[in-house]
C-alpha atoms as one frame of an Amber mdcrd trajectory, in Angstrom:
protein
-269.102   1.368 191.881-272.556   3.551 190.665-273.639   6.342 189.839-275.628
   8.379 191.683-277.480  11.530 189.692-279.760  13.214 191.354-282.553  15.126
 188.829-285.788  17.139 189.595-288.360  15.540 188.137-291.284  17.915 188.928
-288.887  20.395 188.091-290.287  23.717 186.390-287.033  25.531 185.490-286.712
  24.569 181.805-283.064  25.226 182.037-282.972  22.564 184.604-284.780  20.342
 182.718-282.744  20.605 179.729-279.538  20.142 181.977-281.065  16.877 183.159
-281.513  15.713 180.066-278.364  15.891 178.211-276.501  13.863 181.779-279.013
  10.950 181.220-279.008  11.089 178.422-275.154  11.195 177.029-274.686   8.532
 180.396-276.747   6.365 178.289-275.399   6.688 175.364-271.193   5.878 176.816
-273.367   2.877 178.686-272.895   3.997 182.151-274.497   1.983 184.567-276.256
   5.219 187.269-279.250   5.403 189.343-281.203   8.289 188.986-282.543  10.253
 192.451-285.469  12.405 192.927-285.309  15.102 195.334-288.486  16.753 194.428
-290.038  13.611 195.345-287.898  12.602 198.131-286.939  14.820 201.309-283.739
  12.598 202.093-282.608  12.667 198.962-282.737  16.178 199.083-281.175  17.168
 202.001-278.882  14.454 201.117-277.633  15.807 198.033-277.174  19.276 199.744
-275.324  17.516 202.193-272.404  15.805 200.522-272.144  18.529 197.766-269.057
  20.483 198.413-269.047  23.758 199.978-266.966  25.488 197.075-269.260  23.975
 194.655-272.150  25.584 196.252-274.189  28.918 195.231-273.857  31.497 196.806
-276.849  30.885 198.286-275.948  27.587 199.747-278.942  25.581 197.531-277.228
  23.135 195.007-279.455  22.981 192.088-279.726  19.858 189.865-278.110  17.322
 188.348-275.403  16.491 191.016-273.323  13.707 190.120-271.391  11.136 192.491
-269.622   7.788 191.853-271.516   6.175 195.239-270.369   8.536 198.482-267.625
  10.640 196.188-268.902  14.523 194.644-268.010  14.441 190.643-269.637  17.632
 189.896-272.221  19.371 188.545-274.017  20.263 184.888-270.820  22.781 183.708
-267.846  20.446 185.241-269.879  17.354 184.188-270.047  19.455 179.998-265.878
  20.044 180.294-264.803  16.528 180.585-267.867  15.862 178.098-265.990  18.637
 175.650-262.535  17.113 176.877-263.230  13.314 175.938-262.433  12.233 180.193
-265.780  11.879 181.093-264.966   8.038 182.234-261.712   9.705 184.782-265.176
  12.438 185.837-267.124  10.173 187.308-264.019   7.975 188.050-264.532   5.354
 186.325-261.994   3.225 184.007-262.683   3.986 180.480-263.679   0.476 178.528
-261.363  -0.316 175.880-261.365   1.030 172.526-263.126   4.420 173.431-261.209
   8.023 172.584-260.812   8.352 176.549-259.064   4.444 176.476-256.671   5.254
 173.268-256.536   9.110 174.684-255.306   7.494 178.294-252.375   5.364 175.760
-251.250   8.062 173.720-250.063  10.849 177.200-248.478   7.312 178.411-246.675
   5.971 174.515-245.136   9.750 174.615-244.756  10.183 178.273-242.501   6.565
 178.483-240.935   7.031 174.473-239.816  10.859 175.676-238.077   9.301 178.910
-236.078   6.650 176.873-235.275   9.086 174.295-233.531  11.318 176.424-231.532
   8.904 178.373-231.021   7.699 175.046-229.637  10.608 174.194-227.744  11.545
 177.102-225.694   7.812 176.994-224.559   8.804 172.885-223.735  12.123 173.955
-221.232  10.448 176.519-219.770   7.684 174.287-219.578  10.452 171.295-217.496
  12.565 173.666-213.472  11.196 173.319-211.093  13.471 175.469-207.983  12.593
 173.466-208.856  13.620 170.120-209.970  16.847 172.140-206.478  17.388 174.102
-204.829  16.664 170.312-206.557  19.193 168.640-205.829  20.909 171.360-202.064
  20.642 171.227-202.064  21.228 167.134-204.587  24.144 167.736-201.909  25.074
 170.791-198.621  24.467 168.318-200.327  26.112 165.524-201.267  29.365 167.778
-197.728  29.762 169.066-195.771  29.417 165.632-198.294  32.320 164.712-196.904
  33.718 167.782-193.027  33.334 166.709-193.927  34.208 163.337-195.399  37.919
 164.680-192.423  38.547 167.126-189.932  38.150 164.285-188.007  41.765 164.501
-188.341  43.150 160.884-185.644  43.306 159.609-184.309  46.783 158.961-182.784
  48.053 155.273-179.290  49.019 155.606-177.715  51.683 154.555-176.214  52.185
 151.099-172.507  53.961 150.289-173.846  55.090 147.532-176.146  57.104 148.774
-174.395  58.167 151.100-172.486  58.785 148.147-174.704  60.984 146.927-175.716
  62.917 149.862-172.472  64.289 149.500-172.442  65.939 145.593-174.698  68.636
 146.850-172.558  69.468 149.144-170.096  69.347 146.691-171.891  71.556 144.276
-172.731  73.983 147.281-169.095  74.627 147.283-167.870  74.597 143.198-170.292
  77.632 143.070-169.099  79.164 145.900-165.698  79.080 143.979-167.092  79.556
 140.731-168.200  82.834 142.396-164.731  83.861 144.358-162.970  83.494 141.228
-165.797  85.640 139.389-165.253  88.241 142.313-161.891  88.050 142.088-161.604
  88.599 138.150-163.815  91.463 138.778-160.935  92.774 141.285-158.702  92.341
 138.638-160.335  94.270 135.846-161.905  96.749 138.028-157.424  97.173 138.818
-156.595  97.139 135.634-158.786  99.292 134.318-158.168 102.500 137.331-154.165
 102.101 136.090-155.205 102.589 132.601-157.000 105.197 133.671-153.901 106.557
 135.848-151.812 106.231 133.369-153.915 107.996 130.716-154.128 111.024 133.369
-150.424 110.879 133.448-149.419 111.441 130.432
């Protein structure tokens, strides 16, 4: 597979020249084999580039500007997408190439695969340990024991509270106020009778004195 970089060697735009130099310089630093295709001096290259850039990647005027990057006939992207891949250490993926062993991109891919594999393995191990740790008989026994304790507590709560027995002494004591009232009434009656007798005696004495 050959990486094709479409450039404009005689472009009057400083920005375009700088972008072209960034792409070419980085590809050389990565030791990626590529071919430069000039669109300024070759009309065929310019027409091919314009026809093979996807419509959604073209600017509003419909004319894509260099640099444009292809892998054989497959479109990779322009300078902006190349720069994003560079910042993300994924230029080889951007170009559709396998990263060389020991490169940052290769280490990154290996790390992602390692995490994915270990994560899946860890989930399966956790599921197996969870299934092995479940012991239904113990849970049922514990449930029965808890149920028995709950029933005992319920029985204790439902036991009727013994009513205190009536104390005969208390009843007798309740009668004492009644006896006291009767005794007071008797005393009052006796006092009245004594007063009446005294009045009668006084009347009799008075009558005797008058008759004399």
